[in-house]
Amino acid sequence: MLESLYWVIRRDLTIALRRRSDIFTTLIFFMIVVSLFPLGIGPEPDTLRLIAPGVVWVGALLASMLALEQLFSADHRDGTLEQMLLTPQPLAPLVIGKVVAHWLVSGLPLVLISPLLGLQYDLPWEGLRALIISLLLGTPTLSLIGAIGAALTLGLRSGGVLLALLVLPLYVPVLIFGAGAVEATLSGLGGDAHLRMLAAILVASLVLAPLAIAAALRVATD
Amino acid sequence: MASGFVNWFKFSSPATFYPVARTIGRSAAVIAVILIAIGLYMSFFVAPTDYKQGEGYRIIFVHVPASWMSMFIYVVMAIWAALGLIFNTRLSAMMAQSLAPTGAIFAFLSLWTGSFWGKPMWGTWWVWDARITSELLLFFLYLGYMALRSAFDDPRRGDRASAILLLVGVVNVPIIYYSVQWWNTLHQGATIKLGEESTMDDTMLIAMLIMTLGFWAYSIAVAMMRLRNVILERERSAGWVRQMAGEGL
């Protein structure tokens, strides 16, 4: 079972690394969205520091949502997904493998670039650290929850917009605790409680989401 | 017990439930009209004026039952969805489908009346209060369900996909609710409490309960009417529907 997980991750990573432009599109989208806010709000450093956690987190939310459409669509189109469903392996580990690979190419780059964006907003060092840790704990959850939506909308005509409608309300707790962690750290309260909630949500969705994703994929390939 | 045993699966077929839905829907409609008439009379003429909020508080007789129903209907839909997935019954999914617009309307009504209540009481149409925000998210969840349902050409696939979404949603609703509550208290300290049930006058409470029961009956009535339409639409190629249409009933 672990072996199949390993091979799914390896396969997806190989494919993703051969089409590197997709990774960069998500990343650049994230950077552009975050850079647009100061233009709309004004360059006051105090205001920017105040809105930084929320802006970076909303940017990460949107960027990881945009990347979701590619999660299953290529495999669905060329029939690989059907073959995966037909293997004797349980579907959940395969699904986890796909989500992990997807997070490595779409979520992890966001985490890595986030301190740079935080600096643009003049966040102090503790704030940057909280931002990185909260994104590190939060973005895998976004990928897991988002994968449910991606599997449900697989092969539908209006997939992209529908995906946003389904997934964004479910992202709310992650947004609240993620941005909250940074904010609590900045205000001196300490963001530990928020980070622990993020970790708890991650563990819970790691257990439950693959079941829903697998069920949705079975519906999609019917 | 054996003699009183009802084979519930008999009614899980759309053809047998179609006439039953009519009976249930009609009786529920009558009950709804009576209860809502009594409830509205009580809430406007019997319940005393609130000493703090004046006459404006009377909007809660619609607002609170509507919020309760919007949350309750989502859970009921999730239960139907689960039954549909477990027993593979078409009627369960149709039931969830027919309840969705009513739930969405109640969620919208709750937001609408809430903002009408908030303007004179808080001086603003919208406050990012924990309950208001979670009600808004619930409204989005309803819209998402209905959008996903209608995106499928094959109704059976739509049934199962939207059932999965409902189950995911119902697991998430408490998490969303508590996270929003925590977010709010962290931001603003003490929040304004919407309902103060413990200090409520008896007639107010009774009027509100009657209104709730009335809304309940209304939901059943409307859901049953919609269910009949859904059944006819989806079973239009079935023999019994053609026969009925041919006979002009």
GROMACS .gro file of C-alpha atoms in nm:
model
  471
    1MET     CA    1   0.000   0.000   0.000
    2LEU     CA    2   0.283   0.238   0.090
    3GLU     CA    3   0.456   0.131  -0.226
    4SER     CA    4   0.160   0.230  -0.441
    5LEU     CA    5   0.146   0.561  -0.257
    6TYR     CA    6   0.512   0.617  -0.337
    7TRP     CA    7   0.468   0.535  -0.704
    8VAL     CA    8   0.167   0.760  -0.745
    9ILE     CA    9   0.356   1.050  -0.592
   10ARG     CA   10   0.662   0.978  -0.803
   11ARG     CA   11   0.461   0.949  -1.122
   12ASP     CA   12   0.270   1.272  -1.064
   13LEU     CA   13   0.584   1.460  -0.972
   14THR     CA   14   0.758   1.339  -1.287
   15ILE     CA   15   0.467   1.457  -1.500
   16ALA     CA   16   0.451   1.790  -1.320
   17LEU     CA   17   0.825   1.851  -1.357
   18ARG     CA   18   0.796   1.796  -1.729
   19ARG     CA   19   0.540   2.072  -1.749
   20ARG     CA   20   0.701   2.322  -1.520
   21SER     CA   21   0.509   2.621  -1.652
   22ASP     CA   22   0.198   2.506  -1.462
   23ILE     CA   23   0.382   2.536  -1.132
   24PHE     CA   24   0.497   2.885  -1.213
   25THR     CA   25   0.155   3.000  -1.328
   26THR     CA   26   0.007   2.925  -0.986
   27LEU     CA   27   0.298   3.091  -0.813
   28ILE     CA   28   0.286   3.404  -1.029
   29PHE     CA   29  -0.089   3.429  -0.983
   30PHE     CA   30  -0.035   3.422  -0.606
   31MET     CA   31   0.228   3.694  -0.624
   32ILE     CA   32   0.018   3.916  -0.850
   33VAL     CA   33  -0.294   3.889  -0.635
   34VAL     CA   34  -0.101   3.975  -0.320
   35SER     CA   35   0.072   4.265  -0.496
   36LEU     CA   36  -0.258   4.410  -0.614
   37PHE     CA   37  -0.389   4.486  -0.266
   38PRO     CA   38  -0.149   4.770  -0.183
   39LEU     CA   39  -0.243   4.929  -0.517
   40GLY     CA   40  -0.608   4.917  -0.422
   41ILE     CA   41  -0.573   5.011  -0.057
   42GLY     CA   42  -0.280   5.250  -0.050
   43PRO     CA   43   0.083   5.217   0.054
   44GLU     CA   44   0.049   5.303   0.427
   45PRO     CA   45   0.286   5.059   0.606
   46ASP     CA   46   0.065   5.043   0.915
   47THR     CA   47  -0.244   4.947   0.717
   48LEU     CA   48  -0.049   4.699   0.511
   49ARG     CA   49   0.095   4.531   0.818
   50LEU     CA   50  -0.257   4.501   0.953
   51ILE     CA   51  -0.405   4.337   0.643
   52ALA     CA   52  -0.099   4.130   0.548
   53PRO     CA   53  -0.204   3.799   0.709
   54GLY     CA   54  -0.549   3.812   0.552
   55VAL     CA   55  -0.426   3.917   0.210
   56VAL     CA   56  -0.154   3.652   0.187
   57TRP     CA   57  -0.393   3.385   0.308
   58VAL     CA   58  -0.672   3.481   0.069
   59GLY     CA   59  -0.416   3.486  -0.210
   60ALA     CA   60  -0.298   3.138  -0.116
   61LEU     CA   61  -0.661   3.020  -0.102
   62LEU     CA   62  -0.735   3.145  -0.452
   63ALA     CA   63  -0.408   3.021  -0.598
   64SER     CA   64  -0.447   2.670  -0.460
   65MET     CA   65  -0.806   2.666  -0.580
   66LEU     CA   66  -0.702   2.757  -0.933
   67ALA     CA   67  -0.451   2.474  -0.939
   68LEU     CA   68  -0.717   2.220  -0.840
   69GLU     CA   69  -0.867   2.187  -1.184
   70GLN     CA   70  -0.556   2.012  -1.312
   71LEU     CA   71  -0.555   1.763  -1.026
   72PHE     CA   72  -0.761   1.489  -1.191
   73SER     CA   73  -0.854   1.626  -1.532
   74ALA     CA   74  -0.555   1.501  -1.733
   75ASP     CA   75  -0.578   1.151  -1.582
   76HIS     CA   76  -0.951   1.153  -1.641
   77ARG     CA   77  -0.912   1.251  -2.004
   78ASP     CA   78  -0.655   0.986  -2.102
   79GLY     CA   79  -0.813   0.706  -1.897
   80THR     CA   80  -0.538   0.671  -1.636
   81LEU     CA   81  -0.785   0.748  -1.363
   82GLU     CA   82  -1.006   0.461  -1.468
   83GLN     CA   83  -0.709   0.225  -1.456
   84MET     CA   84  -0.630   0.351  -1.108
   85LEU     CA   85  -0.983   0.276  -0.994
   86LEU     CA   86  -0.955  -0.073  -1.140
   87THR     CA   87  -0.637  -0.166  -0.952
   88PRO     CA   88  -0.676  -0.401  -0.655
   89GLN     CA   89  -0.521  -0.134  -0.431
   90PRO     CA   90  -0.757   0.054  -0.201
   91LEU     CA   91  -0.840   0.385  -0.362
   92ALA     CA   92  -0.777   0.611  -0.060
   93PRO     CA   93  -0.394   0.576  -0.055
   94LEU     CA   94  -0.378   0.638  -0.429
   95VAL     CA   95  -0.587   0.949  -0.379
   96ILE     CA   96  -0.365   1.066  -0.093
   97GLY     CA   97  -0.065   1.016  -0.321
   98LYS     CA   98  -0.217   1.234  -0.590
   99VAL     CA   99  -0.305   1.504  -0.340
  100VAL     CA  100   0.042   1.496  -0.184
  101ALA     CA  101   0.206   1.530  -0.525
  102HIS     CA  102  -0.032   1.810  -0.611
  103TRP     CA  103   0.050   1.990  -0.289
  104LEU     CA  104   0.424   1.953  -0.351
  105VAL     CA  105   0.398   2.130  -0.685
  106SER     CA  106   0.121   2.382  -0.609
  107GLY     CA  107   0.109   2.433  -0.231
  108LEU     CA  108   0.471   2.411  -0.125
  109PRO     CA  109   0.591   2.683  -0.369
  110LEU     CA  110   0.333   2.918  -0.216
  111VAL     CA  111   0.470   2.846   0.130
  112LEU     CA  112   0.827   2.905   0.012
  113ILE     CA  113   0.752   3.236  -0.158
  114SER     CA  114   0.531   3.368   0.125
  115PRO     CA  115   0.811   3.524   0.338
  116LEU     CA  116   0.905   3.738   0.040
  117LEU     CA  117   0.549   3.863   0.012
  118GLY     CA  118   0.538   3.914   0.387
  119LEU     CA  119   0.843   4.137   0.358
  120GLN     CA  120   0.661   4.346   0.098
  121TYR     CA  121   0.403   4.407   0.367
  122ASP     CA  122   0.669   4.490   0.623
  123LEU     CA  123   0.592   4.197   0.851
  124PRO     CA  124   0.838   4.151   1.140
  125TRP     CA  125   1.033   3.827   1.176
  126GLU     CA  126   0.791   3.656   1.419
  127GLY     CA  127   0.506   3.736   1.182
  128LEU     CA  128   0.693   3.583   0.889
  129ARG     CA  129   0.765   3.270   1.087
  130ALA     CA  130   0.401   3.234   1.190
  131LEU     CA  131   0.300   3.291   0.828
  132ILE     CA  132   0.526   3.015   0.700
  133ILE     CA  133   0.421   2.765   0.966
  134SER     CA  134   0.052   2.842   0.925
  135LEU     CA  135   0.075   2.806   0.546
  136LEU     CA  136   0.274   2.486   0.588
  137LEU     CA  137  -0.004   2.340   0.804
  138GLY     CA  138  -0.293   2.497   0.615
  139THR     CA  139  -0.220   2.450   0.245
  140PRO     CA  140  -0.224   2.065   0.260
  141THR     CA  141  -0.575   2.092   0.407
  142LEU     CA  142  -0.670   2.322   0.122
  143SER     CA  143  -0.545   2.062  -0.126
  144LEU     CA  144  -0.735   1.783   0.052
  145ILE     CA  145  -1.066   1.969   0.074
  146GLY     CA  146  -1.020   2.110  -0.273
  147ALA     CA  147  -0.961   1.764  -0.415
  148ILE     CA  148  -1.314   1.670  -0.305
  149GLY     CA  149  -1.448   1.956  -0.511
  150ALA     CA  150  -1.220   1.874  -0.803
  151ALA     CA  151  -1.339   1.512  -0.801
  152LEU     CA  152  -1.704   1.614  -0.777
  153THR     CA  153  -1.683   1.856  -1.070
  154LEU     CA  154  -1.469   1.627  -1.284
  155GLY     CA  155  -1.589   1.625  -1.644
  156LEU     CA  156  -1.860   1.885  -1.591
  157ARG     CA  157  -1.899   2.168  -1.837
  158SER     CA  158  -1.892   2.457  -1.592
  159GLY     CA  159  -1.632   2.286  -1.374
  160GLY     CA  160  -1.408   2.580  -1.286
  161VAL     CA  161  -1.662   2.827  -1.153
  162LEU     CA  162  -1.861   2.553  -0.987
  163LEU     CA  163  -1.548   2.431  -0.813
  164ALA     CA  164  -1.499   2.774  -0.657
  165LEU     CA  165  -1.859   2.782  -0.537
  166LEU     CA  166  -1.828   2.439  -0.375
  167VAL     CA  167  -1.484   2.470  -0.224
  168LEU     CA  168  -1.449   2.828  -0.099
  169PRO     CA  169  -1.709   2.808   0.181
  170LEU     CA  170  -1.539   2.493   0.307
  171TYR     CA  171  -1.204   2.676   0.315
  172VAL     CA  172  -1.330   2.925   0.573
  173PRO     CA  173  -1.202   2.753   0.891
  174VAL     CA  174  -0.852   2.718   0.743
  175LEU     CA  175  -0.853   3.085   0.645
  176ILE     CA  176  -0.967   3.192   0.989
  177PHE     CA  177  -0.710   2.993   1.182
  178GLY     CA  178  -0.432   3.055   0.929
  179ALA     CA  179  -0.465   3.431   0.915
  180GLY     CA  180  -0.553   3.431   1.285
  181ALA     CA  181  -0.226   3.262   1.376
  182VAL     CA  182  -0.024   3.538   1.211
  183GLU     CA  183  -0.241   3.808   1.356
  184ALA     CA  184  -0.225   3.667   1.709
  185THR     CA  185   0.153   3.644   1.684
  186LEU     CA  186   0.178   4.005   1.566
  187SER     CA  187  -0.042   4.131   1.848
  188GLY     CA  188   0.170   3.947   2.103
  189LEU     CA  189  -0.094   3.693   2.203
  190GLY     CA  190   0.096   3.402   2.051
  191GLY     CA  191  -0.037   3.198   1.762
  192ASP     CA  192   0.013   2.852   1.912
  193ALA     CA  193  -0.358   2.784   1.966
  194HIS     CA  194  -0.438   2.871   1.606
  195LEU     CA  195  -0.154   2.658   1.474
  196ARG     CA  196  -0.272   2.363   1.678
  197MET     CA  197  -0.623   2.403   1.542
  198LEU     CA  198  -0.476   2.409   1.190
  199ALA     CA  199  -0.284   2.091   1.264
  200ALA     CA  200  -0.598   1.927   1.404
  201ILE     CA  201  -0.798   2.021   1.095
  202LEU     CA  202  -0.519   1.883   0.877
  203VAL     CA  203  -0.519   1.550   1.059
  204ALA     CA  204  -0.897   1.523   1.045
  205SER     CA  205  -0.912   1.603   0.675
  206LEU     CA  206  -0.625   1.366   0.604
  207VAL     CA  207  -0.840   1.086   0.746
  208LEU     CA  208  -1.181   1.186   0.611
  209ALA     CA  209  -1.119   1.367   0.283
  210PRO     CA  210  -0.967   1.069   0.092
  211LEU     CA  211  -1.287   0.871   0.152
  212ALA     CA  212  -1.499   1.150   0.005
  213ILE     CA  213  -1.256   1.201  -0.284
  214ALA     CA  214  -1.256   0.830  -0.363
  215ALA     CA  215  -1.636   0.816  -0.356
  216ALA     CA  216  -1.659   1.123  -0.579
  217LEU     CA  217  -1.409   0.976  -0.827
  218ARG     CA  218  -1.617   0.660  -0.851
  219VAL     CA  219  -1.919   0.872  -0.938
  220ALA     CA  220  -1.720   1.070  -1.194
  221THR     CA  221  -1.592   0.764  -1.380
  222ASP     CA  222  -1.925   0.587  -1.381
  223MET     CA  223  -4.554  -0.561   1.636
  224ALA     CA  224  -4.561  -0.792   1.339
  225SER     CA  225  -4.911  -0.691   1.235
  226GLY     CA  226  -4.823  -0.322   1.254
  227PHE     CA  227  -4.511  -0.361   1.048
  228VAL     CA  228  -4.490  -0.120   0.761
  229ASN     CA  229  -4.264  -0.200   0.469
  230TRP     CA  230  -4.099   0.138   0.429
  231PHE     CA  231  -3.922   0.028   0.116
  232LYS     CA  232  -4.259   0.007  -0.052
  233PHE     CA  233  -4.272   0.385  -0.031
  234SER     CA  234  -3.919   0.430  -0.155
  235SER     CA  235  -4.045   0.385  -0.509
  236PRO     CA  236  -4.144   0.716  -0.671
  237ALA     CA  237  -4.456   0.558  -0.821
  238THR     CA  238  -4.602   0.454  -0.486
  239PHE     CA  239  -4.494   0.768  -0.307
  240TYR     CA  240  -4.636   1.007  -0.566
  241PRO     CA  241  -4.998   0.989  -0.439
  242VAL     CA  242  -4.878   0.980  -0.075
  243ALA     CA  243  -4.681   1.300  -0.134
  244ARG     CA  244  -5.001   1.465  -0.246
  245THR     CA  245  -5.185   1.371   0.074
  246ILE     CA  246  -4.896   1.472   0.299
  247GLY     CA  247  -4.839   1.794   0.108
  248ARG     CA  248  -5.203   1.900   0.121
  249SER     CA  249  -5.247   1.829   0.492
  250ALA     CA  250  -4.918   2.003   0.570
  251ALA     CA  251  -5.029   2.305   0.368
  252VAL     CA  252  -5.353   2.330   0.568
  253ILE     CA  253  -5.165   2.296   0.898
  254ALA     CA  254  -4.910   2.556   0.782
  255VAL     CA  255  -5.177   2.814   0.695
  256ILE     CA  256  -5.354   2.767   1.029
  257LEU     CA  257  -5.037   2.774   1.239
  258ILE     CA  258  -4.880   3.070   1.061
  259ALA     CA  259  -5.207   3.264   1.087
  260ILE     CA  260  -5.223   3.200   1.463
  261GLY     CA  261  -4.852   3.268   1.499
  262LEU     CA  262  -4.864   3.596   1.309
  263TYR     CA  263  -5.170   3.710   1.505
  264MET     CA  264  -4.997   3.631   1.833
  265SER     CA  265  -4.671   3.791   1.731
  266PHE     CA  266  -4.836   4.113   1.619
  267PHE     CA  267  -5.124   4.157   1.863
  268VAL     CA  268  -5.077   3.930   2.165
  269ALA     CA  269  -4.706   3.944   2.239
  270PRO     CA  270  -4.617   4.253   2.447
  271THR     CA  271  -4.392   4.528   2.323
  272ASP     CA  272  -4.032   4.477   2.422
  273TYR     CA  273  -3.926   4.738   2.676
  274LYS     CA  274  -3.582   4.776   2.523
  275GLN     CA  275  -3.630   4.717   2.153
  276GLY     CA  276  -3.981   4.854   2.103
  277GLU     CA  277  -4.197   4.715   1.822
  278GLY     CA  278  -3.905   4.640   1.595
  279TYR     CA  279  -3.823   4.322   1.781
  280ARG     CA  280  -4.132   4.154   1.631
  281ILE     CA  281  -3.926   4.063   1.328
  282ILE     CA  282  -3.770   3.782   1.533
  283PHE     CA  283  -4.095   3.587   1.501
  284VAL     CA  284  -3.998   3.531   1.140
  285HIS     CA  285  -3.624   3.561   1.176
  286VAL     CA  286  -3.555   3.298   1.441
  287PRO     CA  287  -3.781   3.024   1.297
  288ALA     CA  288  -3.635   3.089   0.952
  289SER     CA  289  -3.280   3.049   1.085
  290TRP     CA  290  -3.372   2.732   1.269
  291MET     CA  291  -3.538   2.585   0.963
  292SER     CA  292  -3.244   2.674   0.737
  293MET     CA  293  -3.007   2.478   0.961
  294PHE     CA  294  -3.249   2.194   1.025
  295ILE     CA  295  -3.328   2.142   0.656
  296TYR     CA  296  -2.959   2.109   0.573
  297VAL     CA  297  -2.925   1.827   0.824
  298VAL     CA  298  -3.241   1.660   0.693
  299MET     CA  299  -3.103   1.684   0.339
  300ALA     CA  300  -2.779   1.524   0.453
  301ILE     CA  301  -2.974   1.240   0.615
  302TRP     CA  302  -3.168   1.182   0.293
  303ALA     CA  303  -2.842   1.195   0.101
  304ALA     CA  304  -2.689   0.932   0.329
  305LEU     CA  305  -2.996   0.711   0.296
  306GLY     CA  306  -2.980   0.751  -0.079
  307LEU     CA  307  -2.615   0.647  -0.089
  308ILE     CA  308  -2.665   0.353   0.148
  309PHE     CA  309  -2.985   0.204   0.007
  310ASN     CA  310  -2.943   0.335  -0.347
  311THR     CA  311  -3.300   0.466  -0.346
  312ARG     CA  312  -3.394   0.726  -0.602
  313LEU     CA  313  -3.661   0.883  -0.384
  314SER     CA  314  -3.414   0.981  -0.109
  315ALA     CA  315  -3.208   1.189  -0.348
  316MET     CA  316  -3.526   1.342  -0.490
  317MET     CA  317  -3.628   1.432  -0.136
  318ALA     CA  318  -3.297   1.611  -0.076
  319GLN     CA  319  -3.333   1.783  -0.412
  320SER     CA  320  -3.683   1.908  -0.329
  321LEU     CA  321  -3.580   2.039   0.012
  322ALA     CA  322  -3.282   2.241  -0.111
  323PRO     CA  323  -3.460   2.551  -0.250
  324THR     CA  324  -3.673   2.578   0.064
  325GLY     CA  325  -3.363   2.564   0.284
  326ALA     CA  326  -3.187   2.823   0.072
  327ILE     CA  327  -3.489   3.052   0.087
  328PHE     CA  328  -3.503   3.021   0.465
  329ALA     CA  329  -3.131   3.100   0.490
  330PHE     CA  330  -3.184   3.404   0.269
  331LEU     CA  331  -3.494   3.507   0.465
  332SER     CA  332  -3.298   3.480   0.787
  333LEU     CA  333  -3.024   3.708   0.650
  334TRP     CA  334  -3.278   3.950   0.505
  335THR     CA  335  -3.487   3.983   0.821
  336GLY     CA  336  -3.169   3.990   1.027
  337SER     CA  337  -3.041   4.290   0.841
  338PHE     CA  338  -3.383   4.461   0.869
  339TRP     CA  339  -3.366   4.399   1.241
  340GLY     CA  340  -3.004   4.511   1.263
  341LYS     CA  341  -3.065   4.852   1.104
  342PRO     CA  342  -3.286   4.994   1.383
  343MET     CA  343  -3.123   4.794   1.666
  344TRP     CA  344  -2.753   4.812   1.585
  345GLY     CA  345  -2.770   5.103   1.340
  346THR     CA  346  -2.622   4.902   1.057
  347TRP     CA  347  -2.746   4.665   0.788
  348TRP     CA  348  -2.466   4.420   0.829
  349VAL     CA  349  -2.240   4.317   1.113
  350TRP     CA  350  -1.974   4.047   1.083
  351ASP     CA  351  -2.131   3.872   1.377
  352ALA     CA  352  -2.053   3.503   1.415
  353ARG     CA  353  -2.408   3.385   1.359
  354ILE     CA  354  -2.471   3.610   1.061
  355THR     CA  355  -2.148   3.501   0.898
  356SER     CA  356  -2.214   3.132   0.947
  357GLU     CA  357  -2.569   3.176   0.816
  358LEU     CA  358  -2.423   3.342   0.506
  359LEU     CA  359  -2.185   3.050   0.458
  360LEU     CA  360  -2.475   2.808   0.500
  361PHE     CA  361  -2.656   2.998   0.225
  362PHE     CA  362  -2.349   2.952   0.001
  363LEU     CA  363  -2.345   2.580   0.082
  364TYR     CA  364  -2.708   2.554  -0.034
  365LEU     CA  365  -2.624   2.739  -0.355
  366GLY     CA  366  -2.326   2.512  -0.413
  367TYR     CA  367  -2.540   2.202  -0.368
  368MET     CA  368  -2.803   2.325  -0.611
  369ALA     CA  369  -2.542   2.433  -0.866
  370LEU     CA  370  -2.365   2.097  -0.852
  371ARG     CA  371  -2.696   1.910  -0.878
  372SER     CA  372  -2.803   2.094  -1.188
  373ALA     CA  373  -2.462   2.065  -1.357
  374PHE     CA  374  -2.511   1.693  -1.419
  375ASP     CA  375  -2.696   1.574  -1.726
  376ASP     CA  376  -2.745   1.229  -1.579
  377PRO     CA  377  -2.968   1.275  -1.273
  378ARG     CA  378  -2.846   0.957  -1.100
  379ARG     CA  379  -2.483   1.074  -1.114
  380GLY     CA  380  -2.598   1.415  -0.994
  381ASP     CA  381  -2.776   1.245  -0.704
  382ARG     CA  382  -2.467   1.068  -0.585
  383ALA     CA  383  -2.223   1.356  -0.638
  384SER     CA  384  -2.445   1.603  -0.458
  385ALA     CA  385  -2.506   1.352  -0.179
  386ILE     CA  386  -2.130   1.332  -0.122
  387LEU     CA  387  -2.117   1.712  -0.116
  388LEU     CA  388  -2.398   1.726   0.140
  389LEU     CA  389  -2.220   1.479   0.367
  390VAL     CA  390  -1.894   1.673   0.338
  391GLY     CA  391  -2.089   1.989   0.411
  392VAL     CA  392  -2.264   1.851   0.717
  393VAL     CA  393  -1.932   1.744   0.868
  394ASN     CA  394  -1.799   2.093   0.799
  395VAL     CA  395  -2.091   2.300   0.923
  396PRO     CA  396  -2.006   2.269   1.296
  397ILE     CA  397  -1.638   2.336   1.224
  398ILE     CA  398  -1.729   2.643   1.024
  399TYR     CA  399  -1.969   2.758   1.294
  400TYR     CA  400  -1.719   2.731   1.578
  401SER     CA  401  -1.429   2.872   1.381
  402VAL     CA  402  -1.636   3.174   1.283
  403GLN     CA  403  -1.743   3.219   1.642
  404TRP     CA  404  -1.387   3.205   1.762
  405TRP     CA  405  -1.271   3.441   1.488
  406ASN     CA  406  -1.534   3.689   1.591
  407THR     CA  407  -1.468   3.682   1.964
  408LEU     CA  408  -1.096   3.714   1.901
  409HIS     CA  409  -1.156   4.025   1.696
  410GLN     CA  410  -1.412   4.220   1.891
  411GLY     CA  411  -1.435   4.083   2.240
  412ALA     CA  412  -1.795   4.062   2.356
  413THR     CA  413  -2.051   4.032   2.078
  414ILE     CA  414  -2.412   4.134   2.076
  415LYS     CA  415  -2.635   3.839   2.146
  416LEU     CA  416  -2.912   3.793   1.895
  417GLY     CA  417  -3.167   3.602   2.100
  418GLU     CA  418  -3.224   3.641   2.471
  419GLU     CA  419  -3.444   3.339   2.517
  420SER     CA  420  -3.405   3.315   2.892
  421THR     CA  421  -3.555   3.657   2.953
  422MET     CA  422  -3.833   3.617   2.702
  423ASP     CA  423  -4.197   3.665   2.784
  424ASP     CA  424  -4.407   3.347   2.770
  425THR     CA  425  -4.637   3.471   2.495
  426MET     CA  426  -4.335   3.566   2.286
  427LEU     CA  427  -4.191   3.220   2.326
  428ILE     CA  428  -4.521   3.051   2.244
  429ALA     CA  429  -4.572   3.272   1.938
  430MET     CA  430  -4.223   3.186   1.820
  431LEU     CA  431  -4.278   2.814   1.869
  432ILE     CA  432  -4.607   2.827   1.680
  433MET     CA  433  -4.435   3.013   1.398
  434THR     CA  434  -4.161   2.750   1.396
  435LEU     CA  435  -4.413   2.468   1.370
  436GLY     CA  436  -4.590   2.663   1.097
  437PHE     CA  437  -4.267   2.704   0.902
  438TRP     CA  438  -4.204   2.336   0.954
  439ALA     CA  439  -4.541   2.247   0.803
  440TYR     CA  440  -4.480   2.495   0.521
  441SER     CA  441  -4.146   2.331   0.443
  442ILE     CA  442  -4.307   1.987   0.430
  443ALA     CA  443  -4.590   2.114   0.210
  444VAL     CA  444  -4.363   2.292  -0.037
  445ALA     CA  445  -4.109   2.011  -0.042
  446MET     CA  446  -4.384   1.759  -0.120
  447MET     CA  447  -4.521   1.973  -0.404
  448ARG     CA  448  -4.172   2.010  -0.544
  449LEU     CA  449  -4.111   1.640  -0.496
  450ARG     CA  450  -4.415   1.560  -0.709
  451ASN     CA  451  -4.277   1.778  -0.986
  452VAL     CA  452  -3.933   1.623  -0.954
  453ILE     CA  453  -4.083   1.273  -0.970
  454LEU     CA  454  -4.288   1.357  -1.279
  455GLU     CA  455  -3.993   1.520  -1.450
  456ARG     CA  456  -3.750   1.242  -1.381
  457GLU     CA  457  -3.988   0.952  -1.432
  458ARG     CA  458  -4.145   1.098  -1.742
  459SER     CA  459  -4.052   0.795  -1.949
  460ALA     CA  460  -4.190   0.552  -1.691
  461GLY     CA  461  -4.508   0.365  -1.773
  462TRP     CA  462  -4.714   0.490  -1.483
  463VAL     CA  463  -4.647   0.855  -1.559
  464ARG     CA  464  -4.735   0.811  -1.925
  465GLN     CA  465  -5.048   0.625  -1.828
  466MET     CA  466  -5.148   0.901  -1.587
  467ALA     CA  467  -5.075   1.174  -1.841
  468GLY     CA  468  -5.269   0.979  -2.103
  469GLU     CA  469  -5.566   0.950  -1.878
  470GLY     CA  470  -5.548   1.323  -1.823
  471LEU     CA  471  -5.543   1.304  -1.444
   0.00000   0.00000   0.00000
